[in-house]
Amino acid sequence: MSTALWHPQAHMPTTLKERLVIASAQGVWLTTEDGQRLLDLPAGLWYANIGHGRERVAQAAARQLTTLETYHLFGIHANRPALDLAERLRALVPVRDASIIFTSGGSDSIDAACKLARRYWQQLARPTKTIVLSRDGGYHGLHGFGTSIAGLDFNRAGYGTDSLIPETARIPLMDLAGTRAEIERIGPDNIAALVAEPVVGTGGVHPPSDGYLAGLQALCREFGILLIADEVVTGFGRTGEWFAGHRWGIEPDLMTMAKGLTSGYLPLGAVAVSDRVAEPFMAGDDAPIFRHGITYAGHATACAVAMENLDIIEDENLVERVGTLEPVLAAAFGALTASPLVQEVRSVGLMAGVQLLPDVAADDVIRGCRQRGVLTRLLAANTLHVCPPFVITPDEIRFAADVMADALAERYAA
């Protein structure tokens, strides 16, 4: 098999033996080049919220492409889809009077948010506030900052230092007392921001305990630390609210978005910046320039696709649908705890992690699911990924769980 394509996050010798080429998709179903039909249990990489193959989205992209494919946003320039989408996001996000920085995806958004957090404190003449905290088990993409703040140690390993950007540190995953102790050890005058996923995703799907996120926000406010909520996975309905911040009652200083913003139809990300953080850069002739930007930030066609995606979510009441399907998914996959190979099942909204015992060969279970018509993948801590598109039916949820149960039983019998 050809080595022309180097896959991301892949053990290439294995990939070259088992490459799975997806040829087409519709709704929650994928079709491979060799004709196999697979239920897309991970929604791609957490992104296919409205499902695959939407003609409305293709038509929206075509209309924009034949009008203005894009024009950059640097300096005084703008395009209408970017302006309209920024206003729409301001009205949706749980961030006060948000200004929107557009990016090309989640990793871009994390880099922009972390840079802005540091730049903000420099502008306020607080030069020692440079350290960015993140949680054990957290995942925030793989750009410079994302790699440096990774709470999954293997994503930081192999580059010659513990962190590409040295001013980073980890805090415990769900431990407010331990977080307070670490903040006090480092010194709040040295900390710029704390980045947290409301629901840990790649780290194994860990929903927050009761009161945890509110407590984390309170600590940030007590110590003068900017809270960056990473809603790249949870945003746009995944937890049964438009954003996890709504579900758990937090109002971050900055919030990162991507994935569900376009449901994967085109690459686009964003950072919602609160008025508090934006204000020093917005007012007065002597306001500084935030020297950050990427060529395709606010790409006109990507923004038009995002607008159509949001229209579909609203027209079809898909956020409410997630709330309706949440107990169906919890019951179907929760039943897998009956398997002697399963350590725990964690779920919230339309996302779950089926954690296998440490010595279970998860790849064998994944292959067993694939042979039976369900595609899943491995997350951290030997956890199987469950995060279907919002258009999945209750019967399809139960089918996917039954397939996983059969694959587990086959593995146990072996």
PDB file of N, CA, C and O in Angstrom, residues 227-261:
ATOM      1  N   LEU A 227     -10.569  32.155  32.373  1.00  0.00           N
ATOM      2  CA  LEU A 227     -11.091  30.816  32.119  1.00  0.00           C
ATOM      3  C   LEU A 227     -11.378  30.668  30.627  1.00  0.00           C
ATOM      4  O   LEU A 227     -12.175  31.420  30.060  1.00  0.00           O
ATOM      5  N   ILE A 228     -10.722  29.700  30.005  1.00  0.00           N
ATOM      6  CA  ILE A 228     -10.948  29.373  28.595  1.00  0.00           C
ATOM      7  C   ILE A 228     -11.696  28.051  28.539  1.00  0.00           C
ATOM      8  O   ILE A 228     -11.159  27.009  28.923  1.00  0.00           O
ATOM      9  N   ALA A 229     -12.937  28.083  28.092  1.00  0.00           N
ATOM     10  CA  ALA A 229     -13.715  26.857  27.927  1.00  0.00           C
ATOM     11  C   ALA A 229     -13.490  26.324  26.518  1.00  0.00           C
ATOM     12  O   ALA A 229     -13.754  27.016  25.534  1.00  0.00           O
ATOM     13  N   ASP A 230     -12.998  25.102  26.427  1.00  0.00           N
ATOM     14  CA  ASP A 230     -12.768  24.457  25.136  1.00  0.00           C
ATOM     15  C   ASP A 230     -14.041  23.694  24.761  1.00  0.00           C
ATOM     16  O   ASP A 230     -14.253  22.563  25.188  1.00  0.00           O
ATOM     17  N   GLU A 231     -14.885  24.326  23.954  1.00  0.00           N
ATOM     18  CA  GLU A 231     -16.142  23.713  23.523  1.00  0.00           C
ATOM     19  C   GLU A 231     -16.062  23.241  22.079  1.00  0.00           C
ATOM     20  O   GLU A 231     -17.072  23.174  21.371  1.00  0.00           O
ATOM     21  N   VAL A 232     -14.873  22.878  21.648  1.00  0.00           N
ATOM     22  CA  VAL A 232     -14.702  22.368  20.284  1.00  0.00           C
ATOM     23  C   VAL A 232     -15.551  21.122  20.065  1.00  0.00           C
ATOM     24  O   VAL A 232     -16.154  20.936  19.005  1.00  0.00           O
ATOM     25  N   VAL A 233     -15.633  20.250  21.060  1.00  0.00           N
ATOM     26  CA  VAL A 233     -16.448  19.034  20.964  1.00  0.00           C
ATOM     27  C   VAL A 233     -17.871  19.279  21.453  1.00  0.00           C
ATOM     28  O   VAL A 233     -18.842  18.866  20.815  1.00  0.00           O
ATOM     29  N   THR A 234     -18.030  19.956  22.584  1.00  0.00           N
ATOM     30  CA  THR A 234     -19.345  20.059  23.224  1.00  0.00           C
ATOM     31  C   THR A 234     -20.238  21.121  22.612  1.00  0.00           C
ATOM     32  O   THR A 234     -21.456  21.124  22.843  1.00  0.00           O
ATOM     33  N   GLY A 235     -19.679  22.032  21.822  1.00  0.00           N
ATOM     34  CA  GLY A 235     -20.461  23.117  21.272  1.00  0.00           C
ATOM     35  C   GLY A 235     -21.481  22.683  20.236  1.00  0.00           C
ATOM     36  O   GLY A 235     -21.363  21.634  19.610  1.00  0.00           O
ATOM     37  N   PHE A 236     -22.524  23.509  20.091  1.00  0.00           N
ATOM     38  CA  PHE A 236     -23.552  23.350  19.066  1.00  0.00           C
ATOM     39  C   PHE A 236     -24.426  22.120  19.276  1.00  0.00           C
ATOM     40  O   PHE A 236     -24.815  21.452  18.335  1.00  0.00           O
ATOM     41  N   GLY A 237     -24.727  21.839  20.575  1.00  0.00           N
ATOM     42  CA  GLY A 237     -25.780  20.893  20.880  1.00  0.00           C
ATOM     43  C   GLY A 237     -25.383  19.544  21.410  1.00  0.00           C
ATOM     44  O   GLY A 237     -26.250  18.762  21.806  1.00  0.00           O
ATOM     45  N   ARG A 238     -24.123  19.222  21.455  1.00  0.00           N
ATOM     46  CA  ARG A 238     -23.700  17.859  21.796  1.00  0.00           C
ATOM     47  C   ARG A 238     -24.163  17.428  23.196  1.00  0.00           C
ATOM     48  O   ARG A 238     -24.405  16.238  23.417  1.00  0.00           O
ATOM     49  N   THR A 239     -24.301  18.357  24.132  1.00  0.00           N
ATOM     50  CA  THR A 239     -24.711  17.988  25.491  1.00  0.00           C
ATOM     51  C   THR A 239     -26.198  18.233  25.751  1.00  0.00           C
ATOM     52  O   THR A 239     -26.665  18.113  26.888  1.00  0.00           O
ATOM     53  N   GLY A 240     -26.960  18.570  24.704  1.00  0.00           N
ATOM     54  CA  GLY A 240     -28.381  18.824  24.879  1.00  0.00           C
ATOM     55  C   GLY A 240     -28.722  20.281  25.113  1.00  0.00           C
ATOM     56  O   GLY A 240     -29.888  20.629  25.283  1.00  0.00           O
ATOM     57  N   GLU A 241     -27.720  21.151  25.138  1.00  0.00           N
ATOM     58  CA  GLU A 241     -27.876  22.603  25.130  1.00  0.00           C
ATOM     59  C   GLU A 241     -26.982  23.119  24.006  1.00  0.00           C
ATOM     60  O   GLU A 241     -26.081  22.418  23.542  1.00  0.00           O
ATOM     61  N   TRP A 242     -27.227  24.365  23.584  1.00  0.00           N
ATOM     62  CA  TRP A 242     -26.371  24.891  22.512  1.00  0.00           C
ATOM     63  C   TRP A 242     -24.897  24.775  22.889  1.00  0.00           C
ATOM     64  O   TRP A 242     -24.064  24.399  22.064  1.00  0.00           O
ATOM     65  N   PHE A 243     -24.584  25.089  24.130  1.00  0.00           N
ATOM     66  CA  PHE A 243     -23.207  24.958  24.610  1.00  0.00           C
ATOM     67  C   PHE A 243     -23.230  24.362  26.012  1.00  0.00           C
ATOM     68  O   PHE A 243     -24.185  24.531  26.771  1.00  0.00           O
ATOM     69  N   ALA A 244     -22.155  23.675  26.343  1.00  0.00           N
ATOM     70  CA  ALA A 244     -22.046  23.089  27.679  1.00  0.00           C
ATOM     71  C   ALA A 244     -22.085  24.167  28.750  1.00  0.00           C
ATOM     72  O   ALA A 244     -22.542  23.930  29.867  1.00  0.00           O
ATOM     73  N   GLY A 245     -21.588  25.369  28.418  1.00  0.00           N
ATOM     74  CA  GLY A 245     -21.664  26.468  29.368  1.00  0.00           C
ATOM     75  C   GLY A 245     -23.086  26.746  29.799  1.00  0.00           C
ATOM     76  O   GLY A 245     -23.327  27.110  30.958  1.00  0.00           O
ATOM     77  N   HIS A 246     -24.041  26.588  28.883  1.00  0.00           N
ATOM     78  CA  HIS A 246     -25.445  26.769  29.251  1.00  0.00           C
ATOM     79  C   HIS A 246     -25.902  25.648  30.188  1.00  0.00           C
ATOM     80  O   HIS A 246     -26.616  25.892  31.163  1.00  0.00           O
ATOM     81  N   ARG A 247     -25.504  24.431  29.886  1.00  0.00           N
ATOM     82  CA  ARG A 247     -25.971  23.292  30.690  1.00  0.00           C
ATOM     83  C   ARG A 247     -25.463  23.383  32.120  1.00  0.00           C
ATOM     84  O   ARG A 247     -26.200  23.054  33.065  1.00  0.00           O
ATOM     85  N   TRP A 248     -24.211  23.809  32.290  1.00  0.00           N
ATOM     86  CA  TRP A 248     -23.621  23.811  33.627  1.00  0.00           C
ATOM     87  C   TRP A 248     -23.464  25.205  34.219  1.00  0.00           C
ATOM     88  O   TRP A 248     -22.838  25.376  35.258  1.00  0.00           O
ATOM     89  N   GLY A 249     -24.032  26.203  33.564  1.00  0.00           N
ATOM     90  CA  GLY A 249     -24.130  27.529  34.159  1.00  0.00           C
ATOM     91  C   GLY A 249     -22.817  28.259  34.343  1.00  0.00           C
ATOM     92  O   GLY A 249     -22.616  28.914  35.364  1.00  0.00           O
ATOM     93  N   ILE A 250     -21.917  28.172  33.352  1.00  0.00           N
ATOM     94  CA  ILE A 250     -20.673  28.936  33.450  1.00  0.00           C
ATOM     95  C   ILE A 250     -20.613  29.966  32.327  1.00  0.00           C
ATOM     96  O   ILE A 250     -21.253  29.812  31.285  1.00  0.00           O
ATOM     97  N   GLU A 251     -19.838  31.017  32.576  1.00  0.00           N
ATOM     98  CA  GLU A 251     -19.660  32.101  31.607  1.00  0.00           C
ATOM     99  C   GLU A 251     -18.159  32.365  31.481  1.00  0.00           C
ATOM    100  O   GLU A 251     -17.600  33.189  32.207  1.00  0.00           O
ATOM    101  N   PRO A 252     -17.478  31.661  30.570  1.00  0.00           N
ATOM    102  CA  PRO A 252     -16.023  31.788  30.476  1.00  0.00           C
ATOM    103  C   PRO A 252     -15.595  33.136  29.916  1.00  0.00           C
ATOM    104  O   PRO A 252     -16.391  33.863  29.310  1.00  0.00           O
ATOM    105  N   ASP A 253     -14.309  33.438  30.110  1.00  0.00           N
ATOM    106  CA  ASP A 253     -13.738  34.656  29.545  1.00  0.00           C
ATOM    107  C   ASP A 253     -13.472  34.507  28.060  1.00  0.00           C
ATOM    108  O   ASP A 253     -13.585  35.467  27.300  1.00  0.00           O
ATOM    109  N   LEU A 254     -13.090  33.300  27.655  1.00  0.00           N
ATOM    110  CA  LEU A 254     -12.908  32.974  26.254  1.00  0.00           C
ATOM    111  C   LEU A 254     -13.460  31.566  26.024  1.00  0.00           C
ATOM    112  O   LEU A 254     -13.470  30.733  26.944  1.00  0.00           O
ATOM    113  N   MET A 255     -13.916  31.301  24.819  1.00  0.00           N
ATOM    114  CA  MET A 255     -14.458  29.990  24.510  1.00  0.00           C
ATOM    115  C   MET A 255     -14.058  29.604  23.095  1.00  0.00           C
ATOM    116  O   MET A 255     -14.210  30.395  22.160  1.00  0.00           O
ATOM    117  N   THR A 256     -13.522  28.399  22.943  1.00  0.00           N
ATOM    118  CA  THR A 256     -13.116  27.929  21.625  1.00  0.00           C
ATOM    119  C   THR A 256     -14.195  27.042  21.019  1.00  0.00           C
ATOM    120  O   THR A 256     -14.883  26.296  21.715  1.00  0.00           O
ATOM    121  N   MET A 257     -14.320  27.134  19.690  1.00  0.00           N
ATOM    122  CA  MET A 257     -15.331  26.387  18.940  1.00  0.00           C
ATOM    123  C   MET A 257     -14.730  25.872  17.641  1.00  0.00           C
ATOM    124  O   MET A 257     -13.769  26.428  17.125  1.00  0.00           O
ATOM    125  N   ALA A 258     -15.336  24.822  17.096  1.00  0.00           N
ATOM    126  CA  ALA A 258     -15.017  24.299  15.762  1.00  0.00           C
ATOM    127  C   ALA A 258     -16.035  23.186  15.466  1.00  0.00           C
ATOM    128  O   ALA A 258     -17.213  23.348  15.767  1.00  0.00           O
ATOM    129  N   LYS A 259     -15.603  22.083  14.908  1.00  0.00           N
ATOM    130  CA  LYS A 259     -16.364  20.859  14.663  1.00  0.00           C
ATOM    131  C   LYS A 259     -17.833  21.107  14.346  1.00  0.00           C
ATOM    132  O   LYS A 259     -18.219  21.273  13.202  1.00  0.00           O
ATOM    133  N   GLY A 260     -18.718  21.158  15.349  1.00  0.00           N
ATOM    134  CA  GLY A 260     -20.143  21.328  15.118  1.00  0.00           C
ATOM    135  C   GLY A 260     -20.537  22.670  14.534  1.00  0.00           C
ATOM    136  O   GLY A 260     -21.683  22.862  14.129  1.00  0.00           O
ATOM    137  N   LEU A 261     -19.601  23.607  14.470  1.00  0.00           N
ATOM    138  CA  LEU A 261     -19.884  24.906  13.861  1.00  0.00           C
ATOM    139  C   LEU A 261     -20.291  24.753  12.395  1.00  0.00           C
ATOM    140  O   LEU A 261     -21.174  25.471  11.909  1.00  0.00           O
TER     141      LEU A 261
END
